[in-house]
Structures are given as C-alpha cells and as structure tokens.
C-alpha cells in the first residue's frame, strides 16, 4: 500500500542507522513497489516442477514476476520462505521419485529431497543471497550436502550415458567461508566398480567467491545396463571437506527394441530434437 511503504522505508533507515554494517529487509515484501529497499525479501518463487532444474539456475520466470513487487538481479535476493513441501500432496513428488510417492510422505521423501537439492544447488549457482526451505528433516535431508560452505556442484542432472558417449560436466567450486585456503577439487568416474577416468584441479578462491570449470570423460563400451559413479570431492589444508557421489548408468545405445512401425503409428512431441535424432539413427519411423 502506498500508505505503508514510506513507513517501512523509515523503519529500514532507522535500523540501518543503528547498525550500518549490513542492509535491512522486509520478509516477503521484496524491495517494495518501486524496488527502493536494499534487499529483495521474497517468498515462494517456485514454479511447476517441469521447469526444473533449469529454472533454479536461470530464474528466468522468477525474475519476470510482478505480483505486485518487482525483483531483479541488481541487489541481493533473500528467500525468507521457499519450497513449502507440505503445501503439496505426497503424490506430487511422483514426478521425481516414481509412483510409490502415492503411498504417502515416507515414499515421497526422495522426491522432496531431490527437488530441494535442485533448488539449493541452482540458487547457489545463480547467486541468490539466502534461502530457507519451509519444511523440516521429517520431509527430506537429501539436499543437506548441497549447503556445504566449500563444495563443488554439477550443473547437469542427466545420469544415463550411451557407451562410447563423450560426457561433459560443468562444475562450480564454491568457497563460502571466511578463509582463502586453496581448494583442491578432484573427480573420478567408475563403471561397475572399475576406474575409467579422473582429474584434479586447485582453486584459489577469495571468501564468498566461486569459479566454474568443466570435465570430460568417455563412457566405456557395455553389453547391458551397467551402474557407475561420478565422485566429486573438495579438500582444504589437507582435509576432505566435501564429497558427493552421483549414481549413473551406461547403456548399449543400440540395445533397445526396434519396433517395425509405419510413420503414422508413432507420433512424438520433441521440442529439443533429441528423440527425433535417436529414432532417425535407429531407423524407427515416426511423425
């Protein structure tokens, strides 16, 4: 309300006069109708799960929102309340964890955690100043590792690779401590328990900064669907401070069925073109 906002502005200025070392904010009112306050204090900026994980990293839809306050990337964004898990039914999370989520919260737990993990890693990657998920450990804990102050996060979320495929992963190493100790990041890729590839890199990061890098490895030949792991670690002053083990699979790209179809028997909707390319290579007719 135009009657309220000048009073809110006065109270913000009074608080900052008492403690000028940090900006003050409202929780849930963003930065006001004219984005005049020093922080966007936002609530519940999530969209349909079909937009994730990309929306967490780009905030493309969130930054267009105007209801009623504008937000942007020109000042800190603090999500005082975010992702109210219990505001959904457990079955909502079948999108991420499978149909067992229809049985209730214990079975939906993996899906809640996976969505929280996408949000946590995407928000950190984008540079969101702070965020608090609105649920407790009874709902999920899969995302806790993504909050580690020193960590290496991976931008890509697909985890099934074709034999012989070159796989590129975009990584970002974070130092959200008060110290500038070098961060040694290592990675290794194994299939069926056998080492395939590995690498190491040292980052000299000032407190509160991050740096992107990329790695590449080739999935080995397999005859059947074979489990693997991509392990990411960070070490500071000789001590391991972060470890993430990502499960993955390697498949024989020509091992699937090749149904004999005429063109109009299979209709696909494929905005990114990847299904079209695969069916064409395999000689499966489609429209």
PDB file of C-alpha atoms in Angstrom:
ATOM      1  CA  UNK A   1       0.000   0.000   0.000  1.00  0.00           C
ATOM      2  CA  UNK A   2       1.267   3.499  -0.765  1.00  0.00           C
ATOM      3  CA  UNK A   3       0.353   4.491   2.833  1.00  0.00           C
ATOM      4  CA  UNK A   4       2.583   1.750   4.272  1.00  0.00           C
ATOM      5  CA  UNK A   5       5.679   1.855   2.125  1.00  0.00           C
ATOM      6  CA  UNK A   6       7.028   5.235   3.363  1.00  0.00           C
ATOM      7  CA  UNK A   7       6.739   3.954   6.960  1.00  0.00           C
ATOM      8  CA  UNK A   8       8.535   0.744   6.039  1.00  0.00           C
ATOM      9  CA  UNK A   9      11.267   2.856   4.429  1.00  0.00           C
ATOM     10  CA  UNK A  10      11.626   4.913   7.618  1.00  0.00           C
ATOM     11  CA  UNK A  11      11.938   1.818   9.806  1.00  0.00           C
ATOM     12  CA  UNK A  12      14.568   0.304   7.469  1.00  0.00           C
ATOM     13  CA  UNK A  13      16.576   3.548   7.678  1.00  0.00           C
ATOM     14  CA  UNK A  14      16.281   3.607  11.487  1.00  0.00           C
ATOM     15  CA  UNK A  15      17.552   0.033  11.794  1.00  0.00           C
ATOM     16  CA  UNK A  16      20.456   0.681   9.430  1.00  0.00           C
ATOM     17  CA  UNK A  17      21.355   3.850  11.346  1.00  0.00           C
ATOM     18  CA  UNK A  18      21.784   1.664  14.437  1.00  0.00           C
ATOM     19  CA  UNK A  19      23.790  -0.955  12.511  1.00  0.00           C
ATOM     20  CA  UNK A  20      25.164   0.323   9.189  1.00  0.00           C
ATOM     21  CA  UNK A  21      27.307  -2.781   8.673  1.00  0.00           C
ATOM     22  CA  UNK A  22      24.526  -4.689   6.916  1.00  0.00           C
ATOM     23  CA  UNK A  23      21.358  -3.891   4.937  1.00  0.00           C
ATOM     24  CA  UNK A  24      17.885  -4.422   6.434  1.00  0.00           C
ATOM     25  CA  UNK A  25      14.923  -6.039   4.720  1.00  0.00           C
ATOM     26  CA  UNK A  26      11.282  -6.990   4.902  1.00  0.00           C
ATOM     27  CA  UNK A  27      10.500 -10.706   4.801  1.00  0.00           C
ATOM     28  CA  UNK A  28       8.077 -11.346   1.966  1.00  0.00           C
ATOM     29  CA  UNK A  29       7.571  -7.807   0.644  1.00  0.00           C
ATOM     30  CA  UNK A  30      10.553  -7.857  -1.716  1.00  0.00           C
ATOM     31  CA  UNK A  31      12.105  -4.383  -2.023  1.00  0.00           C
ATOM     32  CA  UNK A  32       8.790  -2.514  -2.226  1.00  0.00           C
ATOM     33  CA  UNK A  33       6.603  -1.325  -5.085  1.00  0.00           C
ATOM     34  CA  UNK A  34       9.456   0.687  -6.573  1.00  0.00           C
ATOM     35  CA  UNK A  35      12.287  -1.699  -5.601  1.00  0.00           C
ATOM     36  CA  UNK A  36      13.526   1.025  -3.254  1.00  0.00           C
ATOM     37  CA  UNK A  37      14.684  -1.147  -0.315  1.00  0.00           C
ATOM     38  CA  UNK A  38      18.207  -2.632  -0.188  1.00  0.00           C
ATOM     39  CA  UNK A  39      17.204  -6.328  -0.422  1.00  0.00           C
ATOM     40  CA  UNK A  40      14.526  -8.291  -2.255  1.00  0.00           C
ATOM     41  CA  UNK A  41      12.907 -10.232   0.613  1.00  0.00           C
ATOM     42  CA  UNK A  42      10.908 -12.823  -1.276  1.00  0.00           C
ATOM     43  CA  UNK A  43       8.567 -15.744  -0.507  1.00  0.00           C
ATOM     44  CA  UNK A  44       7.747 -18.829  -2.604  1.00  0.00           C
ATOM     45  CA  UNK A  45       9.180 -18.105  -6.009  1.00  0.00           C
ATOM     46  CA  UNK A  46       8.943 -21.691  -7.290  1.00  0.00           C
ATOM     47  CA  UNK A  47       7.085 -22.765 -10.422  1.00  0.00           C
ATOM     48  CA  UNK A  48       5.874 -26.051 -11.910  1.00  0.00           C
ATOM     49  CA  UNK A  49       8.355 -28.900 -11.442  1.00  0.00           C
ATOM     50  CA  UNK A  50       8.544 -29.312 -15.219  1.00  0.00           C
ATOM     51  CA  UNK A  51      10.604 -26.074 -15.255  1.00  0.00           C
ATOM     52  CA  UNK A  52      13.364 -27.579 -13.083  1.00  0.00           C
ATOM     53  CA  UNK A  53      16.256 -27.903 -12.658  1.00  0.00           C
ATOM     54  CA  UNK A  54      16.862 -25.133 -15.232  1.00  0.00           C
ATOM     55  CA  UNK A  55      14.629 -22.512 -13.581  1.00  0.00           C
ATOM     56  CA  UNK A  56      16.628 -22.717 -10.337  1.00  0.00           C
ATOM     57  CA  UNK A  57      19.796 -21.807 -12.248  1.00  0.00           C
ATOM     58  CA  UNK A  58      18.392 -19.136 -14.584  1.00  0.00           C
ATOM     59  CA  UNK A  59      15.445 -17.778 -12.526  1.00  0.00           C
ATOM     60  CA  UNK A  60      14.048 -16.774 -15.922  1.00  0.00           C
ATOM     61  CA  UNK A  61      10.406 -16.969 -14.819  1.00  0.00           C
ATOM     62  CA  UNK A  62      11.025 -15.730 -11.271  1.00  0.00           C
ATOM     63  CA  UNK A  63      12.705 -12.522 -12.423  1.00  0.00           C
ATOM     64  CA  UNK A  64       9.733 -11.721 -14.688  1.00  0.00           C
ATOM     65  CA  UNK A  65       7.241 -11.959 -11.803  1.00  0.00           C
ATOM     66  CA  UNK A  66       5.377  -8.753 -10.888  1.00  0.00           C
ATOM     67  CA  UNK A  67       2.762  -9.565  -8.255  1.00  0.00           C
ATOM     68  CA  UNK A  68       2.836  -6.894  -7.002  1.00  0.00           C
ATOM     69  CA  UNK A  69       6.539  -6.192  -6.401  1.00  0.00           C
ATOM     70  CA  UNK A  70       9.311  -6.363  -8.993  1.00  0.00           C
ATOM     71  CA  UNK A  71      12.519  -8.295  -8.375  1.00  0.00           C
ATOM     72  CA  UNK A  72      15.806  -8.456 -10.256  1.00  0.00           C
ATOM     73  CA  UNK A  73      19.486  -9.312 -10.122  1.00  0.00           C
ATOM     74  CA  UNK A  74      20.556  -5.760  -9.250  1.00  0.00           C
ATOM     75  CA  UNK A  75      20.581  -6.299  -5.462  1.00  0.00           C
ATOM     76  CA  UNK A  76      20.623  -9.252  -3.030  1.00  0.00           C
ATOM     77  CA  UNK A  77      17.670 -11.665  -3.163  1.00  0.00           C
ATOM     78  CA  UNK A  78      16.770 -13.406   0.107  1.00  0.00           C
ATOM     79  CA  UNK A  79      14.051 -16.078   0.000  1.00  0.00           C
ATOM     80  CA  UNK A  80      12.824 -15.929   3.593  1.00  0.00           C
ATOM     81  CA  UNK A  81      10.357 -18.730   2.846  1.00  0.00           C
ATOM     82  CA  UNK A  82      10.847 -21.090  -0.083  1.00  0.00           C
ATOM     83  CA  UNK A  83       9.540 -24.508  -1.213  1.00  0.00           C
ATOM     84  CA  UNK A  84       6.721 -25.288   1.248  1.00  0.00           C
ATOM     85  CA  UNK A  85       6.875 -29.068   0.754  1.00  0.00           C
ATOM     86  CA  UNK A  86       3.782 -29.882   2.846  1.00  0.00           C
ATOM     87  CA  UNK A  87       1.733 -27.486   0.725  1.00  0.00           C
ATOM     88  CA  UNK A  88       1.721 -30.293  -1.844  1.00  0.00           C
ATOM     89  CA  UNK A  89       0.296 -33.784  -1.667  1.00  0.00           C
ATOM     90  CA  UNK A  90       2.895 -36.579  -1.460  1.00  0.00           C
ATOM     91  CA  UNK A  91       1.812 -37.768  -4.906  1.00  0.00           C
ATOM     92  CA  UNK A  92       3.083 -34.503  -6.397  1.00  0.00           C
ATOM     93  CA  UNK A  93       6.620 -35.789  -5.952  1.00  0.00           C
ATOM     94  CA  UNK A  94       5.986 -38.891  -8.078  1.00  0.00           C
ATOM     95  CA  UNK A  95       7.290 -36.617 -10.851  1.00  0.00           C
ATOM     96  CA  UNK A  96      10.754 -37.015  -9.330  1.00  0.00           C
ATOM     97  CA  UNK A  97      10.735 -40.208  -7.278  1.00  0.00           C
ATOM     98  CA  UNK A  98       8.251 -42.508  -9.004  1.00  0.00           C
ATOM     99  CA  UNK A  99       4.754 -43.785  -8.355  1.00  0.00           C
ATOM    100  CA  UNK A 100       5.464 -45.000  -4.808  1.00  0.00           C
ATOM    101  CA  UNK A 101       5.009 -41.355  -3.725  1.00  0.00           C
ATOM    102  CA  UNK A 102       1.256 -42.024  -3.938  1.00  0.00           C
ATOM    103  CA  UNK A 103       1.661 -44.151  -0.778  1.00  0.00           C
ATOM    104  CA  UNK A 104       2.449 -41.130   1.434  1.00  0.00           C
ATOM    105  CA  UNK A 105       5.208 -38.916   2.764  1.00  0.00           C
ATOM    106  CA  UNK A 106       7.774 -41.620   3.636  1.00  0.00           C
ATOM    107  CA  UNK A 107       7.763 -42.756   0.000  1.00  0.00           C
ATOM    108  CA  UNK A 108       7.733 -39.167  -1.300  1.00  0.00           C
ATOM    109  CA  UNK A 109      10.823 -38.338   0.747  1.00  0.00           C
ATOM    110  CA  UNK A 110      13.299 -38.935  -2.086  1.00  0.00           C
ATOM    111  CA  UNK A 111      11.336 -36.676  -4.428  1.00  0.00           C
ATOM    112  CA  UNK A 112      11.116 -33.875  -1.855  1.00  0.00           C
ATOM    113  CA  UNK A 113      14.854 -34.126  -1.277  1.00  0.00           C
ATOM    114  CA  UNK A 114      15.675 -34.212  -4.978  1.00  0.00           C
ATOM    115  CA  UNK A 115      13.594 -31.093  -5.678  1.00  0.00           C
ATOM    116  CA  UNK A 116      15.175 -29.323  -2.693  1.00  0.00           C
ATOM    117  CA  UNK A 117      18.611 -30.357  -3.979  1.00  0.00           C
ATOM    118  CA  UNK A 118      17.854 -28.881  -7.410  1.00  0.00           C
ATOM    119  CA  UNK A 119      16.702 -25.635  -5.785  1.00  0.00           C
ATOM    120  CA  UNK A 120      19.622 -25.401  -3.357  1.00  0.00           C
ATOM    121  CA  UNK A 121      22.280 -26.002  -6.000  1.00  0.00           C
ATOM    122  CA  UNK A 122      20.591 -23.856  -8.630  1.00  0.00           C
ATOM    123  CA  UNK A 123      20.035 -20.927  -6.253  1.00  0.00           C
ATOM    124  CA  UNK A 124      23.659 -21.038  -5.076  1.00  0.00           C
ATOM    125  CA  UNK A 125      24.862 -21.254  -8.674  1.00  0.00           C
ATOM    126  CA  UNK A 126      22.732 -18.265  -9.701  1.00  0.00           C
ATOM    127  CA  UNK A 127      23.875 -16.184  -6.721  1.00  0.00           C
ATOM    128  CA  UNK A 128      20.737 -15.997  -4.566  1.00  0.00           C
ATOM    129  CA  UNK A 129      21.926 -14.383  -1.322  1.00  0.00           C
ATOM    130  CA  UNK A 130      19.971 -16.688   1.002  1.00  0.00           C
ATOM    131  CA  UNK A 131      17.012 -19.065   1.112  1.00  0.00           C
ATOM    132  CA  UNK A 132      15.141 -21.065   3.735  1.00  0.00           C
ATOM    133  CA  UNK A 133      13.149 -24.131   2.730  1.00  0.00           C
ATOM    134  CA  UNK A 134       9.847 -24.373   4.582  1.00  0.00           C
ATOM    135  CA  UNK A 135       9.983 -27.962   5.812  1.00  0.00           C
ATOM    136  CA  UNK A 136      11.864 -29.975   8.404  1.00  0.00           C
ATOM    137  CA  UNK A 137      14.004 -33.140   8.421  1.00  0.00           C
ATOM    138  CA  UNK A 138      10.864 -35.271   8.605  1.00  0.00           C
ATOM    139  CA  UNK A 139      10.277 -34.433   4.923  1.00  0.00           C
ATOM    140  CA  UNK A 140      13.798 -34.758   3.455  1.00  0.00           C
ATOM    141  CA  UNK A 141      17.534 -34.478   4.011  1.00  0.00           C
ATOM    142  CA  UNK A 142      18.931 -35.343   0.565  1.00  0.00           C
ATOM    143  CA  UNK A 143      19.723 -31.662  -0.044  1.00  0.00           C
ATOM    144  CA  UNK A 144      21.833 -31.087   3.084  1.00  0.00           C
ATOM    145  CA  UNK A 145      25.150 -31.793   1.365  1.00  0.00           C
ATOM    146  CA  UNK A 146      24.379 -29.037  -1.160  1.00  0.00           C
ATOM    147  CA  UNK A 147      24.638 -26.445   1.652  1.00  0.00           C
ATOM    148  CA  UNK A 148      28.282 -27.190   2.498  1.00  0.00           C
ATOM    149  CA  UNK A 149      30.305 -23.927   2.593  1.00  0.00           C
ATOM    150  CA  UNK A 150      33.099 -25.402   0.460  1.00  0.00           C
ATOM    151  CA  UNK A 151      31.734 -27.606  -2.284  1.00  0.00           C
ATOM    152  CA  UNK A 152      31.757 -28.467  -5.978  1.00  0.00           C
ATOM    153  CA  UNK A 153      28.365 -28.578  -7.680  1.00  0.00           C
ATOM    154  CA  UNK A 154      27.469 -30.054 -11.078  1.00  0.00           C
ATOM    155  CA  UNK A 155      25.175 -28.167 -13.462  1.00  0.00           C
ATOM    156  CA  UNK A 156      23.949 -31.215 -15.417  1.00  0.00           C
ATOM    157  CA  UNK A 157      21.382 -33.598 -13.929  1.00  0.00           C
ATOM    158  CA  UNK A 158      21.098 -36.374 -16.535  1.00  0.00           C
ATOM    159  CA  UNK A 159      22.715 -39.614 -15.388  1.00  0.00           C
ATOM    160  CA  UNK A 160      22.311 -42.185 -18.190  1.00  0.00           C
ATOM    161  CA  UNK A 161      25.006 -42.282 -20.871  1.00  0.00           C
ATOM    162  CA  UNK A 162      25.430 -44.299 -24.045  1.00  0.00           C
ATOM    163  CA  UNK A 163      28.506 -46.492 -24.434  1.00  0.00           C
ATOM    164  CA  UNK A 164      31.172 -44.521 -26.290  1.00  0.00           C
ATOM    165  CA  UNK A 165      29.485 -41.187 -25.492  1.00  0.00           C
ATOM    166  CA  UNK A 166      31.676 -38.231 -24.574  1.00  0.00           C
ATOM    167  CA  UNK A 167      30.212 -36.735 -21.405  1.00  0.00           C
ATOM    168  CA  UNK A 168      30.876 -33.141 -20.388  1.00  0.00           C
ATOM    169  CA  UNK A 169      30.041 -31.902 -16.874  1.00  0.00           C
ATOM    170  CA  UNK A 170      30.061 -28.219 -15.924  1.00  0.00           C
ATOM    171  CA  UNK A 171      31.296 -27.790 -12.347  1.00  0.00           C
ATOM    172  CA  UNK A 172      31.345 -24.811  -9.991  1.00  0.00           C
ATOM    173  CA  UNK A 173      33.616 -24.707  -6.938  1.00  0.00           C
ATOM    174  CA  UNK A 174      32.426 -22.543  -4.020  1.00  0.00           C
ATOM    175  CA  UNK A 175      34.290 -21.013  -1.087  1.00  0.00           C
ATOM    176  CA  UNK A 176      31.627 -19.597   1.239  1.00  0.00           C
ATOM    177  CA  UNK A 177      33.918 -19.470   4.261  1.00  0.00           C
ATOM    178  CA  UNK A 178      35.870 -16.564   5.792  1.00  0.00           C
ATOM    179  CA  UNK A 179      39.188 -18.117   4.661  1.00  0.00           C
ATOM    180  CA  UNK A 180      41.172 -18.137   1.424  1.00  0.00           C
ATOM    181  CA  UNK A 181      42.780 -21.561   1.773  1.00  0.00           C
ATOM    182  CA  UNK A 182      43.270 -23.199  -1.669  1.00  0.00           C
ATOM    183  CA  UNK A 183      40.523 -25.685  -2.591  1.00  0.00           C
ATOM    184  CA  UNK A 184      41.687 -28.913  -4.232  1.00  0.00           C
ATOM    185  CA  UNK A 185      38.862 -30.382  -6.309  1.00  0.00           C
ATOM    186  CA  UNK A 186      39.080 -33.983  -7.536  1.00  0.00           C
ATOM    187  CA  UNK A 187      36.760 -36.131  -9.618  1.00  0.00           C
ATOM    188  CA  UNK A 188      36.709 -39.753 -10.669  1.00  0.00           C
ATOM    189  CA  UNK A 189      34.362 -41.789 -12.843  1.00  0.00           C
ATOM    190  CA  UNK A 190      33.915 -45.522 -12.325  1.00  0.00           C
ATOM    191  CA  UNK A 191      31.764 -48.136 -14.062  1.00  0.00           C
ATOM    192  CA  UNK A 192      30.962 -51.436 -12.410  1.00  0.00           C
ATOM    193  CA  UNK A 193      33.494 -50.547  -9.713  1.00  0.00           C
ATOM    194  CA  UNK A 194      36.328 -50.133 -12.254  1.00  0.00           C
ATOM    195  CA  UNK A 195      38.101 -46.743 -12.626  1.00  0.00           C
ATOM    196  CA  UNK A 196      37.546 -45.107 -16.024  1.00  0.00           C
ATOM    197  CA  UNK A 197      38.829 -41.532 -15.687  1.00  0.00           C
ATOM    198  CA  UNK A 198      39.805 -38.959 -13.075  1.00  0.00           C
ATOM    199  CA  UNK A 199      41.188 -35.450 -12.619  1.00  0.00           C
ATOM    200  CA  UNK A 200      42.314 -32.832 -10.118  1.00  0.00           C
ATOM    201  CA  UNK A 201      42.346 -29.036 -10.044  1.00  0.00           C
ATOM    202  CA  UNK A 202      43.293 -26.426  -7.421  1.00  0.00           C
ATOM    203  CA  UNK A 203      41.285 -23.203  -6.963  1.00  0.00           C
ATOM    204  CA  UNK A 204      42.486 -20.088  -5.169  1.00  0.00           C
ATOM    205  CA  UNK A 205      39.179 -18.545  -4.190  1.00  0.00           C
ATOM    206  CA  UNK A 206      38.633 -15.481  -2.071  1.00  0.00           C
ATOM    207  CA  UNK A 207      35.973 -15.831   0.644  1.00  0.00           C
ATOM    208  CA  UNK A 208      32.486 -15.707  -0.814  1.00  0.00           C
ATOM    209  CA  UNK A 209      33.516 -16.444  -4.398  1.00  0.00           C
ATOM    210  CA  UNK A 210      33.124 -19.331  -6.825  1.00  0.00           C
ATOM    211  CA  UNK A 211      34.657 -20.453 -10.099  1.00  0.00           C
ATOM    212  CA  UNK A 212      33.386 -22.597 -12.959  1.00  0.00           C
ATOM    213  CA  UNK A 213      35.295 -25.349 -14.736  1.00  0.00           C
ATOM    214  CA  UNK A 214      34.419 -28.374 -16.867  1.00  0.00           C
ATOM    215  CA  UNK A 215      35.453 -32.003 -17.111  1.00  0.00           C
ATOM    216  CA  UNK A 216      35.046 -34.586 -19.853  1.00  0.00           C
ATOM    217  CA  UNK A 217      35.115 -38.384 -19.900  1.00  0.00           C
ATOM    218  CA  UNK A 218      34.012 -41.127 -22.271  1.00  0.00           C
ATOM    219  CA  UNK A 219      31.546 -43.822 -21.245  1.00  0.00           C
ATOM    220  CA  UNK A 220      33.095 -47.259 -21.911  1.00  0.00           C
ATOM    221  CA  UNK A 221      31.543 -49.991 -24.091  1.00  0.00           C
ATOM    222  CA  UNK A 222      28.992 -52.192 -22.301  1.00  0.00           C
ATOM    223  CA  UNK A 223      26.690 -55.014 -23.363  1.00  0.00           C
ATOM    224  CA  UNK A 224      23.983 -54.292 -20.799  1.00  0.00           C
ATOM    225  CA  UNK A 225      22.838 -51.522 -18.484  1.00  0.00           C
ATOM    226  CA  UNK A 226      25.762 -51.041 -16.074  1.00  0.00           C
ATOM    227  CA  UNK A 227      25.860 -48.890 -12.907  1.00  0.00           C
ATOM    228  CA  UNK A 228      28.573 -46.307 -12.332  1.00  0.00           C
ATOM    229  CA  UNK A 229      29.515 -43.406 -10.092  1.00  0.00           C
ATOM    230  CA  UNK A 230      30.870 -39.902 -10.565  1.00  0.00           C
ATOM    231  CA  UNK A 231      32.557 -38.833  -7.322  1.00  0.00           C
ATOM    232  CA  UNK A 232      33.356 -35.166  -6.634  1.00  0.00           C
ATOM    233  CA  UNK A 233      35.447 -34.044  -3.648  1.00  0.00           C
ATOM    234  CA  UNK A 234      36.986 -30.890  -2.182  1.00  0.00           C
ATOM    235  CA  UNK A 235      39.950 -30.698   0.201  1.00  0.00           C
ATOM    236  CA  UNK A 236      41.237 -27.732   2.208  1.00  0.00           C
ATOM    237  CA  UNK A 237      44.510 -27.756   4.167  1.00  0.00           C
ATOM    238  CA  UNK A 238      44.832 -31.491   3.532  1.00  0.00           C
ATOM    239  CA  UNK A 239      41.363 -32.314   4.904  1.00  0.00           C
ATOM    240  CA  UNK A 240      38.374 -33.514   2.886  1.00  0.00           C
ATOM    241  CA  UNK A 241      35.516 -31.048   3.411  1.00  0.00           C
ATOM    242  CA  UNK A 242      33.086 -32.139   0.702  1.00  0.00           C
ATOM    243  CA  UNK A 243      32.157 -35.383  -1.060  1.00  0.00           C
ATOM    244  CA  UNK A 244      29.329 -36.035  -3.500  1.00  0.00           C
ATOM    245  CA  UNK A 245      28.748 -39.420  -5.146  1.00  0.00           C
ATOM    246  CA  UNK A 246      26.442 -39.282  -8.154  1.00  0.00           C
ATOM    247  CA  UNK A 247      24.960 -42.561  -9.349  1.00  0.00           C
ATOM    248  CA  UNK A 248      24.822 -43.032 -13.102  1.00  0.00           C
ATOM    249  CA  UNK A 249      24.264 -45.711 -15.743  1.00  0.00           C
ATOM    250  CA  UNK A 250      25.860 -46.680 -19.043  1.00  0.00           C
ATOM    251  CA  UNK A 251      23.744 -48.456 -21.633  1.00  0.00           C
ATOM    252  CA  UNK A 252      24.305 -50.028 -25.035  1.00  0.00           C
ATOM    253  CA  UNK A 253      22.803 -47.321 -27.276  1.00  0.00           C
ATOM    254  CA  UNK A 254      21.790 -49.926 -29.843  1.00  0.00           C
ATOM    255  CA  UNK A 255      20.445 -52.402 -27.337  1.00  0.00           C
ATOM    256  CA  UNK A 256      16.822 -51.264 -27.270  1.00  0.00           C
ATOM    257  CA  UNK A 257      13.932 -52.620 -29.272  1.00  0.00           C
ATOM    258  CA  UNK A 258      13.454 -51.546 -32.907  1.00  0.00           C
ATOM    259  CA  UNK A 259       9.704 -51.793 -33.452  1.00  0.00           C
ATOM    260  CA  UNK A 260       8.512 -52.163 -37.032  1.00  0.00           C
ATOM    261  CA  UNK A 261       6.200 -49.183 -37.363  1.00  0.00           C
ATOM    262  CA  UNK A 262       4.774 -47.224 -40.225  1.00  0.00           C
ATOM    263  CA  UNK A 263       5.244 -43.464 -39.986  1.00  0.00           C
ATOM    264  CA  UNK A 264       1.843 -42.502 -38.548  1.00  0.00           C
ATOM    265  CA  UNK A 265       1.783 -45.183 -35.842  1.00  0.00           C
ATOM    266  CA  UNK A 266       4.268 -43.274 -33.664  1.00  0.00           C
ATOM    267  CA  UNK A 267       3.785 -39.552 -33.029  1.00  0.00           C
ATOM    268  CA  UNK A 268       6.327 -37.681 -30.895  1.00  0.00           C
ATOM    269  CA  UNK A 269       6.478 -34.247 -29.254  1.00  0.00           C
ATOM    270  CA  UNK A 270      10.159 -33.369 -29.017  1.00  0.00           C
ATOM    271  CA  UNK A 271      10.969 -29.644 -28.511  1.00  0.00           C
ATOM    272  CA  UNK A 272      14.733 -30.238 -28.124  1.00  0.00           C
ATOM    273  CA  UNK A 273      15.064 -32.678 -31.013  1.00  0.00           C
ATOM    274  CA  UNK A 274      16.894 -35.427 -29.135  1.00  0.00           C
ATOM    275  CA  UNK A 275      14.178 -38.091 -29.543  1.00  0.00           C
ATOM    276  CA  UNK A 276      13.878 -37.309 -33.259  1.00  0.00           C
ATOM    277  CA  UNK A 277      17.622 -37.753 -33.741  1.00  0.00           C
ATOM    278  CA  UNK A 278      17.713 -41.034 -31.841  1.00  0.00           C
ATOM    279  CA  UNK A 279      14.749 -42.573 -33.707  1.00  0.00           C
ATOM    280  CA  UNK A 280      16.217 -41.492 -37.043  1.00  0.00           C
ATOM    281  CA  UNK A 281      19.566 -43.120 -36.243  1.00  0.00           C
ATOM    282  CA  UNK A 282      17.809 -46.336 -35.188  1.00  0.00           C
ATOM    283  CA  UNK A 283      15.609 -46.461 -38.296  1.00  0.00           C
ATOM    284  CA  UNK A 284      12.326 -46.224 -36.376  1.00  0.00           C
ATOM    285  CA  UNK A 285       9.595 -44.461 -38.355  1.00  0.00           C
ATOM    286  CA  UNK A 286       7.688 -41.618 -36.706  1.00  0.00           C
ATOM    287  CA  UNK A 287       5.715 -38.429 -37.273  1.00  0.00           C
TER     288      UNK A 287
END
